[in-house]
Every structure is written in structure tokens, then in C-alpha cells.
Amino acid sequence: MNEESRGRAEGGTLYVRFLLTPMYEAALPHLLALLGEFTPQVEALPPDAALVDLRGARRYFGRSPVDLAALIRVRALALYGVECAIGAGPGPMLARMAARGAAPGVTRAVPEGPDGIREFLADRPVAELPGIGRATARTLCEYGLDSLGKVGAAPLSTLQRLVGARAGRELREKARGIDRGTVVPNAAARSVAVERPFPRDELDPFRHRRALLSGAEELGARMRGEDQVCRTLTLTVRYADRTGHATITRTRTLSEPTAHSTALTAAAYRMYEALGLQRARVRALSLRAEGLAPAEHAAHQLTFDPADEKARRIEEVADRARAKFGPGAIVPGTLAA
């Protein structure tokens, strides 16, 4: 297989993985817009990746997918300082698999033609096939089907007895390189992120919590402004250790979809406290709201708690004031201090 960035891919799909640090997670919407300058067929895969269908772009630009990938990489570096690893293949599945082994700054392309695809897949472990769970991979390996080449050569009836009729048929097709996946453009972002870097390594837990409060307030305001709610919240802590930089990430599923800043702040505090950081020198904190959905489709469990209802009414008033006078018109007292 040709793993050089000058290799050629028969198909027209790229899997682009942006190597985002917590400091640059909020750049994903801008990077997706960059991809949209090449083709409207872009499927965002937050927090850091996207699928790109370049069939139309190939005809328009007169370049191969790998050549276009090189242009994407150069522009991402020049405009946003973000490196990326890219896989190129005939379809989404093969592009994803190619990207798995791509180093930063390299486009890894699936070889052209049926023979090249078979060679690419032959010795790969079954667990690398997208959509194959651990249990299915374990079952196949127990029967000696530990590579995609062996799975593709196995009788269909054998695979169907092991994993079921429909799953067995799909498994055999994928193992033979038949990629029926498509790139589904999604204009709406599935996540939104904010980061709070410190001017120097920060030891003070009070300042950590203050940064989390600020980030949760911004996330909530942004989602409410777009009539969206999130289902999960992810906290990323970047701190300094003896080897340089270290990162810890924690994700919490919220009790209900929300854009309520108080709920987001409480979830962020709980994740932070669960880390049990003792005298940690924190360099940056990042919050990412995921699983975004229209607010009108979300249900709110009534609590009959006067304090909660009062907080939501105050939040509505504050949002109107910020929309009229700017984002700093009303802030929590802790942040004002």
C-alpha cells in the first residue's frame, strides 16, 4: 500500500482528523467551513474529525483526493495552526480505516482497484472494521476469523450462524471492501466548545472553578442563542507534569438535555471534583457540550423548586440584556470580582 502523501486514491472520500489541543477545540466550526470551500458534501464528526466527499471537487479542481488533502492540510496549518492526519479511500469506511494509520502531516491512501483494496484489508484485525464491536470481534476470533481476509473468504452461512443473518451479510461485504456508506452533510454543529487558558500554570482551585463557571456560562448562552440543548458535557484539563504536558478528559451524561448555565456549571464542578487534583498546575480548562439538539424537542422535568424556576427566569432576563448591551452586560458576581 502507498502511504506517501503523493499516493493516488481511486475513490473520492477523505476522513480528516484535526489534531486539536484543548486550546483549539473551538476552531472546529472554522475548520469545517474551510472544508466547505472545497465541497458542500461535508459531514462533521465532532469533536475533531470530518468526512468529505470529493467526487464533485475532483472534477472541478482537476486534482486527486490526495492532492486536495494536501491543500486542506496547508490551509488548516496556515489559517488556524492545526495539523491533521487524513485517510483517502473509495468510501467513508475505507477512508476511516486508512486514517487510522496516518501520521500527522500524512495522507494515507487506499490503493486503486479491487486487488489493492483486498491487499489493504487482508491482514487487518477484524476489530479495525468500523461498526464491529468487541463482542463480535471476540466471537470471530474464537473461530479463527481474526483477520478481514479470513472473514471475507469465509462462507456466508458460517458468518450468519455466528453473528446473525443480516449482520453476517454486511460483515462479509465490508470485509471484501464493499463500502455502501455515504457522506451525509450536516450543517448544524453536534458540539460546541470553549477553553479557558491560564496566563501561567495555575494551582488555585478557586481560579479553576472560576474558569469552569465562566466556560459554562458561555456555553449556555451560546446554545440558548441558537435554541439548542446538549445531552453530554466533556471536561478537558491540560496541566504540566515532569514530562511536559498531560491531559485528562472526563465526560458526563446530563440528567436531561439542557442549555441551563446552572446545570452545566454543576456538572462541570462535579467532574472537576471527581478528578481529585491535588496541587495540580493547570494550564488550561476546556468544556465541550455534545449531542446538540433543538431546544423545542427537549423535555424539562418540572421540579417545583422555586429557586430553580427563579434562576431560569433570571437567565432569560440576562440573555435579553446581553443581546442588547453585549456579553459583558450581566455576569455572575464571582466573575465580576
PDB file of C-alpha atoms in Angstrom, residues 53-335:
ATOM      1  CA  ASP A  53     -16.988  13.552  -0.372  1.00  0.00           C
ATOM      2  CA  LEU A  54     -14.723  14.952  -3.087  1.00  0.00           C
ATOM      3  CA  ARG A  55     -16.238  13.390  -6.196  1.00  0.00           C
ATOM      4  CA  GLY A  56     -17.565  16.714  -7.444  1.00  0.00           C
ATOM      5  CA  ALA A  57     -14.478  18.578  -6.246  1.00  0.00           C
ATOM      6  CA  ARG A  58     -12.203  16.243  -8.242  1.00  0.00           C
ATOM      7  CA  ARG A  59     -13.899  17.239 -11.457  1.00  0.00           C
ATOM      8  CA  TYR A  60     -13.987  20.912 -10.543  1.00  0.00           C
ATOM      9  CA  PHE A  61     -10.373  21.255  -9.374  1.00  0.00           C
ATOM     10  CA  GLY A  62      -8.896  18.594 -11.657  1.00  0.00           C
ATOM     11  CA  ARG A  63      -6.952  17.045  -8.759  1.00  0.00           C
ATOM     12  CA  SER A  64      -6.897  13.707  -6.959  1.00  0.00           C
ATOM     13  CA  PRO A  65      -8.264  13.357  -3.418  1.00  0.00           C
ATOM     14  CA  VAL A  66      -4.716  13.124  -2.042  1.00  0.00           C
ATOM     15  CA  ASP A  67      -3.723  16.325  -3.840  1.00  0.00           C
ATOM     16  CA  LEU A  68      -6.789  18.059  -2.423  1.00  0.00           C
ATOM     17  CA  ALA A  69      -5.930  16.670   1.017  1.00  0.00           C
ATOM     18  CA  ALA A  70      -2.528  18.343   0.762  1.00  0.00           C
ATOM     19  CA  LEU A  71      -4.232  21.680   0.046  1.00  0.00           C
ATOM     20  CA  ILE A  72      -6.566  21.195   3.016  1.00  0.00           C
ATOM     21  CA  ARG A  73      -3.640  20.461   5.307  1.00  0.00           C
ATOM     22  CA  VAL A  74      -1.673  23.509   4.170  1.00  0.00           C
ATOM     23  CA  ARG A  75      -4.644  25.825   4.628  1.00  0.00           C
ATOM     24  CA  ALA A  76      -5.512  24.404   8.073  1.00  0.00           C
ATOM     25  CA  LEU A  77      -1.931  24.991   9.174  1.00  0.00           C
ATOM     26  CA  ALA A  78      -1.654  28.446   7.647  1.00  0.00           C
ATOM     27  CA  LEU A  79      -5.009  29.792   8.861  1.00  0.00           C
ATOM     28  CA  TYR A  80      -5.500  28.039  12.205  1.00  0.00           C
ATOM     29  CA  GLY A  81      -2.183  26.436  13.135  1.00  0.00           C
ATOM     30  CA  VAL A  82      -3.830  23.000  13.176  1.00  0.00           C
ATOM     31  CA  GLU A  83      -2.169  19.878  11.759  1.00  0.00           C
ATOM     32  CA  CYS A  84      -4.233  16.962  10.508  1.00  0.00           C
ATOM     33  CA  ALA A  85      -3.985  13.280   9.580  1.00  0.00           C
ATOM     34  CA  ILE A  86      -6.026  12.201   6.569  1.00  0.00           C
ATOM     35  CA  GLY A  87      -7.208   8.923   5.099  1.00  0.00           C
ATOM     36  CA  ALA A  88      -8.344   8.670   1.465  1.00  0.00           C
ATOM     37  CA  GLY A  89     -10.462   5.880   0.036  1.00  0.00           C
ATOM     38  CA  PRO A  90     -13.325   4.987  -2.292  1.00  0.00           C
ATOM     39  CA  GLY A  91     -15.874   5.486   0.500  1.00  0.00           C
ATOM     40  CA  PRO A  92     -16.273   6.521   4.140  1.00  0.00           C
ATOM     41  CA  MET A  93     -15.445   3.119   5.631  1.00  0.00           C
ATOM     42  CA  LEU A  94     -12.153   2.690   3.810  1.00  0.00           C
ATOM     43  CA  ALA A  95     -11.203   6.342   4.325  1.00  0.00           C
ATOM     44  CA  ARG A  96     -11.716   5.905   8.085  1.00  0.00           C
ATOM     45  CA  MET A  97      -9.577   2.779   8.124  1.00  0.00           C
ATOM     46  CA  ALA A  98      -6.814   4.463   6.137  1.00  0.00           C
ATOM     47  CA  ALA A  99      -6.809   7.409   8.538  1.00  0.00           C
ATOM     48  CA  ARG A 100      -6.305   5.061  11.496  1.00  0.00           C
ATOM     49  CA  GLY A 101      -2.680   4.541  10.494  1.00  0.00           C
ATOM     50  CA  ALA A 102      -1.993   8.027   9.151  1.00  0.00           C
ATOM     51  CA  ALA A 103       0.678  10.023  10.934  1.00  0.00           C
ATOM     52  CA  PRO A 104       0.368  13.793  11.369  1.00  0.00           C
ATOM     53  CA  GLY A 105       1.138  15.519   8.095  1.00  0.00           C
ATOM     54  CA  VAL A 106       0.493  12.378   6.013  1.00  0.00           C
ATOM     55  CA  THR A 107      -2.377  11.329   3.783  1.00  0.00           C
ATOM     56  CA  ARG A 108      -2.711   7.563   3.746  1.00  0.00           C
ATOM     57  CA  ALA A 109      -4.476   6.336   0.621  1.00  0.00           C
ATOM     58  CA  VAL A 110      -6.161   3.001  -0.085  1.00  0.00           C
ATOM     59  CA  PRO A 111      -4.574   1.531  -3.268  1.00  0.00           C
ATOM     60  CA  GLU A 112      -6.528   1.654  -6.501  1.00  0.00           C
ATOM     61  CA  GLY A 113      -8.659  -1.183  -7.811  1.00  0.00           C
ATOM     62  CA  PRO A 114     -10.177  -4.332  -6.279  1.00  0.00           C
ATOM     63  CA  ASP A 115      -6.788  -6.024  -5.862  1.00  0.00           C
ATOM     64  CA  GLY A 116      -5.392  -3.042  -3.991  1.00  0.00           C
ATOM     65  CA  ILE A 117      -8.397  -2.920  -1.673  1.00  0.00           C
ATOM     66  CA  ARG A 118      -8.128  -6.650  -0.927  1.00  0.00           C
ATOM     67  CA  GLU A 119      -4.440  -6.240  -0.148  1.00  0.00           C
ATOM     68  CA  PHE A 120      -5.206  -3.274   2.124  1.00  0.00           C
ATOM     69  CA  LEU A 121      -7.786  -5.266   4.100  1.00  0.00           C
ATOM     70  CA  ALA A 122      -6.309  -8.766   4.072  1.00  0.00           C
ATOM     71  CA  ASP A 123      -4.148  -8.752   7.217  1.00  0.00           C
ATOM     72  CA  ARG A 124      -6.059  -6.209   9.252  1.00  0.00           C
ATOM     73  CA  PRO A 125      -7.603  -7.380  12.546  1.00  0.00           C
ATOM     74  CA  VAL A 126     -11.381  -7.678  12.469  1.00  0.00           C
ATOM     75  CA  ALA A 127     -11.612  -5.153  15.329  1.00  0.00           C
ATOM     76  CA  GLU A 128     -10.418  -2.406  12.953  1.00  0.00           C
ATOM     77  CA  LEU A 129     -13.544  -2.691  10.821  1.00  0.00           C
ATOM     78  CA  PRO A 130     -15.887   0.226  11.632  1.00  0.00           C
ATOM     79  CA  GLY A 131     -19.087  -0.977  13.267  1.00  0.00           C
ATOM     80  CA  ILE A 132     -17.577  -4.165  14.699  1.00  0.00           C
ATOM     81  CA  GLY A 133     -17.956  -4.253  18.467  1.00  0.00           C
ATOM     82  CA  ARG A 134     -15.706  -6.020  20.928  1.00  0.00           C
ATOM     83  CA  ALA A 135     -18.128  -8.902  21.465  1.00  0.00           C
ATOM     84  CA  THR A 136     -18.469  -9.601  17.728  1.00  0.00           C
ATOM     85  CA  ALA A 137     -14.697  -9.375  17.205  1.00  0.00           C
ATOM     86  CA  ARG A 138     -14.124 -11.764  20.121  1.00  0.00           C
ATOM     87  CA  THR A 139     -16.627 -14.265  18.694  1.00  0.00           C
ATOM     88  CA  LEU A 140     -14.995 -14.196  15.258  1.00  0.00           C
ATOM     89  CA  CYS A 141     -11.511 -14.626  16.725  1.00  0.00           C
ATOM     90  CA  GLU A 142     -12.651 -17.628  18.761  1.00  0.00           C
ATOM     91  CA  TYR A 143     -13.468 -19.360  15.463  1.00  0.00           C
ATOM     92  CA  GLY A 144     -10.174 -18.394  13.846  1.00  0.00           C
ATOM     93  CA  LEU A 145     -11.566 -15.481  11.836  1.00  0.00           C
ATOM     94  CA  ASP A 146      -9.113 -12.964  13.259  1.00  0.00           C
ATOM     95  CA  SER A 147      -8.347 -11.028  10.060  1.00  0.00           C
ATOM     96  CA  LEU A 148     -10.528  -9.356   7.458  1.00  0.00           C
ATOM     97  CA  GLY A 149      -9.003 -11.528   4.749  1.00  0.00           C
ATOM     98  CA  LYS A 150     -10.224 -14.655   6.540  1.00  0.00           C
ATOM     99  CA  VAL A 151     -13.652 -13.133   7.180  1.00  0.00           C
ATOM    100  CA  GLY A 152     -14.027 -12.163   3.518  1.00  0.00           C
ATOM    101  CA  ALA A 153     -13.121 -15.696   2.419  1.00  0.00           C
ATOM    102  CA  ALA A 154     -15.439 -17.431   4.910  1.00  0.00           C
ATOM    103  CA  PRO A 155     -18.736 -18.911   3.672  1.00  0.00           C
ATOM    104  CA  LEU A 156     -21.669 -16.589   4.144  1.00  0.00           C
ATOM    105  CA  SER A 157     -23.600 -19.282   6.016  1.00  0.00           C
ATOM    106  CA  THR A 158     -20.799 -19.551   8.589  1.00  0.00           C
ATOM    107  CA  LEU A 159     -20.785 -15.825   9.285  1.00  0.00           C
ATOM    108  CA  GLN A 160     -24.573 -15.740   9.550  1.00  0.00           C
ATOM    109  CA  ARG A 161     -24.558 -18.543  12.114  1.00  0.00           C
ATOM    110  CA  LEU A 162     -22.001 -16.649  14.180  1.00  0.00           C
ATOM    111  CA  VAL A 163     -23.414 -13.099  14.110  1.00  0.00           C
ATOM    112  CA  GLY A 164     -26.884 -13.330  12.538  1.00  0.00           C
ATOM    113  CA  ALA A 165     -28.290 -13.246   9.010  1.00  0.00           C
ATOM    114  CA  ARG A 166     -28.226  -9.518   8.273  1.00  0.00           C
ATOM    115  CA  ALA A 167     -25.088  -8.752  10.287  1.00  0.00           C
ATOM    116  CA  GLY A 168     -23.260 -11.655   8.656  1.00  0.00           C
ATOM    117  CA  ARG A 169     -24.088 -10.409   5.171  1.00  0.00           C
ATOM    118  CA  GLU A 170     -22.966  -6.873   5.992  1.00  0.00           C
ATOM    119  CA  LEU A 171     -19.808  -8.145   7.676  1.00  0.00           C
ATOM    120  CA  ARG A 172     -18.834 -10.186   4.617  1.00  0.00           C
ATOM    121  CA  GLU A 173     -19.404  -7.230   2.282  1.00  0.00           C
ATOM    122  CA  LYS A 174     -17.314  -4.880   4.419  1.00  0.00           C
ATOM    123  CA  ALA A 175     -14.501  -7.414   4.799  1.00  0.00           C
ATOM    124  CA  ARG A 176     -14.373  -7.600   0.989  1.00  0.00           C
ATOM    125  CA  GLY A 177     -14.162  -3.821   0.689  1.00  0.00           C
ATOM    126  CA  ILE A 178     -17.749  -3.185  -0.403  1.00  0.00           C
ATOM    127  CA  ASP A 179     -18.396   0.242   1.092  1.00  0.00           C
ATOM    128  CA  ARG A 180     -22.043   1.308   0.923  1.00  0.00           C
ATOM    129  CA  GLY A 181     -21.635   4.245   3.291  1.00  0.00           C
ATOM    130  CA  THR A 182     -22.290   7.808   2.190  1.00  0.00           C
ATOM    131  CA  VAL A 183     -21.253  11.232   3.415  1.00  0.00           C
ATOM    132  CA  VAL A 184     -24.269  12.933   4.980  1.00  0.00           C
ATOM    133  CA  PRO A 185     -23.831  16.730   5.120  1.00  0.00           C
ATOM    134  CA  ASN A 186     -24.853  18.183   8.475  1.00  0.00           C
ATOM    135  CA  ALA A 187     -24.826  21.947   8.642  1.00  0.00           C
ATOM    136  CA  ALA A 188     -25.744  22.047  12.327  1.00  0.00           C
ATOM    137  CA  ALA A 189     -22.859  21.504  14.733  1.00  0.00           C
ATOM    138  CA  ARG A 190     -23.112  18.493  17.019  1.00  0.00           C
ATOM    139  CA  SER A 191     -20.925  20.085  19.652  1.00  0.00           C
ATOM    140  CA  VAL A 192     -19.714  23.448  20.864  1.00  0.00           C
ATOM    141  CA  ALA A 193     -16.568  24.065  22.892  1.00  0.00           C
ATOM    142  CA  VAL A 194     -14.927  26.790  24.955  1.00  0.00           C
ATOM    143  CA  GLU A 195     -11.498  26.904  26.531  1.00  0.00           C
ATOM    144  CA  ARG A 196     -10.049  28.875  29.407  1.00  0.00           C
ATOM    145  CA  PRO A 197      -6.230  29.070  29.330  1.00  0.00           C
ATOM    146  CA  PHE A 198      -4.357  30.498  32.305  1.00  0.00           C
ATOM    147  CA  PRO A 199      -1.555  33.054  31.841  1.00  0.00           C
ATOM    148  CA  ARG A 200       0.662  30.750  33.932  1.00  0.00           C
ATOM    149  CA  ASP A 201       0.373  27.300  35.495  1.00  0.00           C
ATOM    150  CA  GLU A 202      -2.474  27.709  37.970  1.00  0.00           C
ATOM    151  CA  LEU A 203      -2.553  25.943  41.359  1.00  0.00           C
ATOM    152  CA  ASP A 204      -5.541  27.710  42.936  1.00  0.00           C
ATOM    153  CA  PRO A 205      -8.726  25.532  42.903  1.00  0.00           C
ATOM    154  CA  PHE A 206     -10.794  28.717  43.264  1.00  0.00           C
ATOM    155  CA  ARG A 207      -9.433  30.015  39.975  1.00  0.00           C
ATOM    156  CA  HIS A 208     -10.053  26.616  38.388  1.00  0.00           C
ATOM    157  CA  ARG A 209     -13.701  26.717  39.443  1.00  0.00           C
ATOM    158  CA  ARG A 210     -13.990  30.334  38.339  1.00  0.00           C
ATOM    159  CA  ALA A 211     -12.761  29.324  34.867  1.00  0.00           C
ATOM    160  CA  LEU A 212     -15.297  26.470  34.772  1.00  0.00           C
ATOM    161  CA  LEU A 213     -18.082  28.868  35.757  1.00  0.00           C
ATOM    162  CA  SER A 214     -17.056  31.267  33.001  1.00  0.00           C
ATOM    163  CA  GLY A 215     -16.923  28.475  30.416  1.00  0.00           C
ATOM    164  CA  ALA A 216     -20.294  27.012  31.428  1.00  0.00           C
ATOM    165  CA  GLU A 217     -21.896  30.454  31.301  1.00  0.00           C
ATOM    166  CA  GLU A 218     -20.554  30.988  27.762  1.00  0.00           C
ATOM    167  CA  LEU A 219     -21.634  27.525  26.602  1.00  0.00           C
ATOM    168  CA  GLY A 220     -25.130  28.009  27.979  1.00  0.00           C
ATOM    169  CA  ALA A 221     -25.513  31.462  26.429  1.00  0.00           C
ATOM    170  CA  ARG A 222     -24.299  30.242  23.027  1.00  0.00           C
ATOM    171  CA  MET A 223     -26.657  27.271  22.989  1.00  0.00           C
ATOM    172  CA  ARG A 224     -29.632  29.317  24.165  1.00  0.00           C
ATOM    173  CA  GLY A 225     -28.863  31.892  21.477  1.00  0.00           C
ATOM    174  CA  GLU A 226     -29.134  29.121  18.866  1.00  0.00           C
ATOM    175  CA  ASP A 227     -32.143  27.419  20.527  1.00  0.00           C
ATOM    176  CA  GLN A 228     -30.147  24.265  21.228  1.00  0.00           C
ATOM    177  CA  VAL A 229     -29.586  21.975  24.187  1.00  0.00           C
ATOM    178  CA  CYS A 230     -26.843  19.432  24.868  1.00  0.00           C
ATOM    179  CA  ARG A 231     -27.014  15.873  26.151  1.00  0.00           C
ATOM    180  CA  THR A 232     -23.456  15.440  27.441  1.00  0.00           C
ATOM    181  CA  LEU A 233     -20.692  17.655  28.799  1.00  0.00           C
ATOM    182  CA  THR A 234     -16.963  16.937  28.484  1.00  0.00           C
ATOM    183  CA  LEU A 235     -14.256  18.474  30.659  1.00  0.00           C
ATOM    184  CA  THR A 236     -10.634  18.527  29.490  1.00  0.00           C
ATOM    185  CA  VAL A 237      -7.883  19.552  31.911  1.00  0.00           C
ATOM    186  CA  ARG A 238      -4.455  20.311  30.487  1.00  0.00           C
ATOM    187  CA  TYR A 239      -1.756  20.558  33.101  1.00  0.00           C
ATOM    188  CA  ALA A 240       2.024  20.428  33.403  1.00  0.00           C
ATOM    189  CA  ASP A 241       3.960  17.429  34.649  1.00  0.00           C
ATOM    190  CA  ARG A 242       7.608  16.456  34.665  1.00  0.00           C
ATOM    191  CA  THR A 243       7.425  15.187  31.091  1.00  0.00           C
ATOM    192  CA  GLY A 244       5.762  18.314  29.692  1.00  0.00           C
ATOM    193  CA  HIS A 245       2.023  18.421  29.030  1.00  0.00           C
ATOM    194  CA  ALA A 246      -0.608  15.980  30.265  1.00  0.00           C
ATOM    195  CA  THR A 247      -4.317  15.928  29.564  1.00  0.00           C
ATOM    196  CA  ILE A 248      -7.249  14.423  31.445  1.00  0.00           C
ATOM    197  CA  THR A 249     -10.703  14.179  29.868  1.00  0.00           C
ATOM    198  CA  ARG A 250     -13.978  13.299  31.577  1.00  0.00           C
ATOM    199  CA  THR A 251     -17.492  13.118  30.109  1.00  0.00           C
ATOM    200  CA  ARG A 252     -20.815  13.243  31.949  1.00  0.00           C
ATOM    201  CA  THR A 253     -24.252  12.483  30.542  1.00  0.00           C
ATOM    202  CA  LEU A 254     -26.696  15.059  31.869  1.00  0.00           C
ATOM    203  CA  SER A 255     -29.912  14.009  33.574  1.00  0.00           C
ATOM    204  CA  GLU A 256     -31.823  15.822  30.826  1.00  0.00           C
ATOM    205  CA  PRO A 257     -30.843  17.806  27.712  1.00  0.00           C
ATOM    206  CA  THR A 258     -30.218  21.392  28.771  1.00  0.00           C
ATOM    207  CA  ALA A 259     -28.674  24.759  27.980  1.00  0.00           C
ATOM    208  CA  HIS A 260     -29.229  25.975  31.549  1.00  0.00           C
ATOM    209  CA  SER A 261     -25.955  27.505  32.737  1.00  0.00           C
ATOM    210  CA  THR A 262     -26.551  26.480  36.353  1.00  0.00           C
ATOM    211  CA  ALA A 263     -26.927  22.812  35.375  1.00  0.00           C
ATOM    212  CA  LEU A 264     -23.855  22.960  33.129  1.00  0.00           C
ATOM    213  CA  THR A 265     -21.805  24.579  35.890  1.00  0.00           C
ATOM    214  CA  ALA A 266     -22.879  21.967  38.447  1.00  0.00           C
ATOM    215  CA  ALA A 267     -21.913  19.140  36.059  1.00  0.00           C
ATOM    216  CA  ALA A 268     -18.542  20.764  35.352  1.00  0.00           C
ATOM    217  CA  TYR A 269     -17.850  21.176  39.078  1.00  0.00           C
ATOM    218  CA  ARG A 270     -18.717  17.524  39.783  1.00  0.00           C
ATOM    219  CA  MET A 271     -16.356  16.271  37.069  1.00  0.00           C
ATOM    220  CA  TYR A 272     -13.587  18.564  38.317  1.00  0.00           C
ATOM    221  CA  GLU A 273     -14.010  17.475  41.932  1.00  0.00           C
ATOM    222  CA  ALA A 274     -14.053  13.785  40.936  1.00  0.00           C
ATOM    223  CA  LEU A 275     -10.575  14.177  39.434  1.00  0.00           C
ATOM    224  CA  GLY A 276      -9.178  14.860  42.904  1.00  0.00           C
ATOM    225  CA  LEU A 277      -6.394  17.070  41.586  1.00  0.00           C
ATOM    226  CA  GLN A 278      -4.003  17.817  44.443  1.00  0.00           C
ATOM    227  CA  ARG A 279      -1.758  20.810  43.854  1.00  0.00           C
ATOM    228  CA  ALA A 280      -2.125  20.335  40.107  1.00  0.00           C
ATOM    229  CA  ARG A 281      -0.511  23.009  37.937  1.00  0.00           C
ATOM    230  CA  VAL A 282      -3.294  23.531  35.417  1.00  0.00           C
ATOM    231  CA  ARG A 283      -2.518  25.261  32.133  1.00  0.00           C
ATOM    232  CA  ALA A 284      -5.978  25.259  30.546  1.00  0.00           C
ATOM    233  CA  LEU A 285      -9.528  24.039  31.097  1.00  0.00           C
ATOM    234  CA  SER A 286     -11.899  23.185  28.273  1.00  0.00           C
ATOM    235  CA  LEU A 287     -15.622  22.399  28.250  1.00  0.00           C
ATOM    236  CA  ARG A 288     -17.422  20.834  25.306  1.00  0.00           C
ATOM    237  CA  ALA A 289     -21.205  20.423  25.005  1.00  0.00           C
ATOM    238  CA  GLU A 290     -22.076  17.426  22.830  1.00  0.00           C
ATOM    239  CA  GLY A 291     -25.169  15.773  21.472  1.00  0.00           C
ATOM    240  CA  LEU A 292     -26.736  19.074  20.461  1.00  0.00           C
ATOM    241  CA  ALA A 293     -30.422  19.061  19.553  1.00  0.00           C
ATOM    242  CA  PRO A 294     -33.159  21.663  19.001  1.00  0.00           C
ATOM    243  CA  ALA A 295     -34.421  23.042  22.304  1.00  0.00           C
ATOM    244  CA  GLU A 296     -38.023  22.651  21.167  1.00  0.00           C
ATOM    245  CA  HIS A 297     -37.590  18.859  21.105  1.00  0.00           C
ATOM    246  CA  ALA A 298     -36.218  18.678  24.661  1.00  0.00           C
ATOM    247  CA  ALA A 299     -38.384  17.967  27.690  1.00  0.00           C
ATOM    248  CA  HIS A 300     -37.776  19.689  31.028  1.00  0.00           C
ATOM    249  CA  GLN A 301     -38.645  17.819  34.204  1.00  0.00           C
ATOM    250  CA  LEU A 302     -40.568  20.156  36.483  1.00  0.00           C
ATOM    251  CA  THR A 303     -39.056  20.231  39.957  1.00  0.00           C
ATOM    252  CA  PHE A 304     -41.438  22.641  41.698  1.00  0.00           C
ATOM    253  CA  ASP A 305     -38.284  24.175  43.160  1.00  0.00           C
ATOM    254  CA  PRO A 306     -38.803  27.963  43.425  1.00  0.00           C
ATOM    255  CA  ALA A 307     -35.048  28.554  43.348  1.00  0.00           C
ATOM    256  CA  ASP A 308     -34.662  26.661  40.065  1.00  0.00           C
ATOM    257  CA  GLU A 309     -37.544  28.478  38.390  1.00  0.00           C
ATOM    258  CA  LYS A 310     -36.236  31.819  39.656  1.00  0.00           C
ATOM    259  CA  ALA A 311     -32.769  31.047  38.250  1.00  0.00           C
ATOM    260  CA  ARG A 312     -34.248  30.241  34.841  1.00  0.00           C
ATOM    261  CA  ARG A 313     -36.271  33.473  34.783  1.00  0.00           C
ATOM    262  CA  ILE A 314     -33.185  35.480  35.740  1.00  0.00           C
ATOM    263  CA  GLU A 315     -31.276  33.703  32.983  1.00  0.00           C
ATOM    264  CA  GLU A 316     -33.879  34.736  30.400  1.00  0.00           C
ATOM    265  CA  VAL A 317     -33.670  38.359  31.504  1.00  0.00           C
ATOM    266  CA  ALA A 318     -29.868  38.252  31.469  1.00  0.00           C
ATOM    267  CA  ASP A 319     -29.867  36.809  27.931  1.00  0.00           C
ATOM    268  CA  ARG A 320     -32.049  39.662  26.707  1.00  0.00           C
ATOM    269  CA  ALA A 321     -29.752  42.203  28.375  1.00  0.00           C
ATOM    270  CA  ARG A 322     -26.655  40.620  26.827  1.00  0.00           C
ATOM    271  CA  ALA A 323     -28.275  40.579  23.405  1.00  0.00           C
ATOM    272  CA  LYS A 324     -28.953  44.303  23.702  1.00  0.00           C
ATOM    273  CA  PHE A 325     -25.886  45.590  25.554  1.00  0.00           C
ATOM    274  CA  GLY A 326     -23.204  42.984  24.905  1.00  0.00           C
ATOM    275  CA  PRO A 327     -21.977  39.730  26.511  1.00  0.00           C
ATOM    276  CA  GLY A 328     -20.443  41.524  29.496  1.00  0.00           C
ATOM    277  CA  ALA A 329     -23.613  43.392  30.471  1.00  0.00           C
ATOM    278  CA  ILE A 330     -24.569  40.820  33.119  1.00  0.00           C
ATOM    279  CA  VAL A 331     -22.193  38.264  34.642  1.00  0.00           C
ATOM    280  CA  PRO A 332     -22.207  36.177  37.832  1.00  0.00           C
ATOM    281  CA  GLY A 333     -20.831  38.025  40.832  1.00  0.00           C
ATOM    282  CA  THR A 334     -17.850  35.657  41.118  1.00  0.00           C
ATOM    283  CA  LEU A 335     -16.778  36.567  37.591  1.00  0.00           C
TER     284      LEU A 335
END
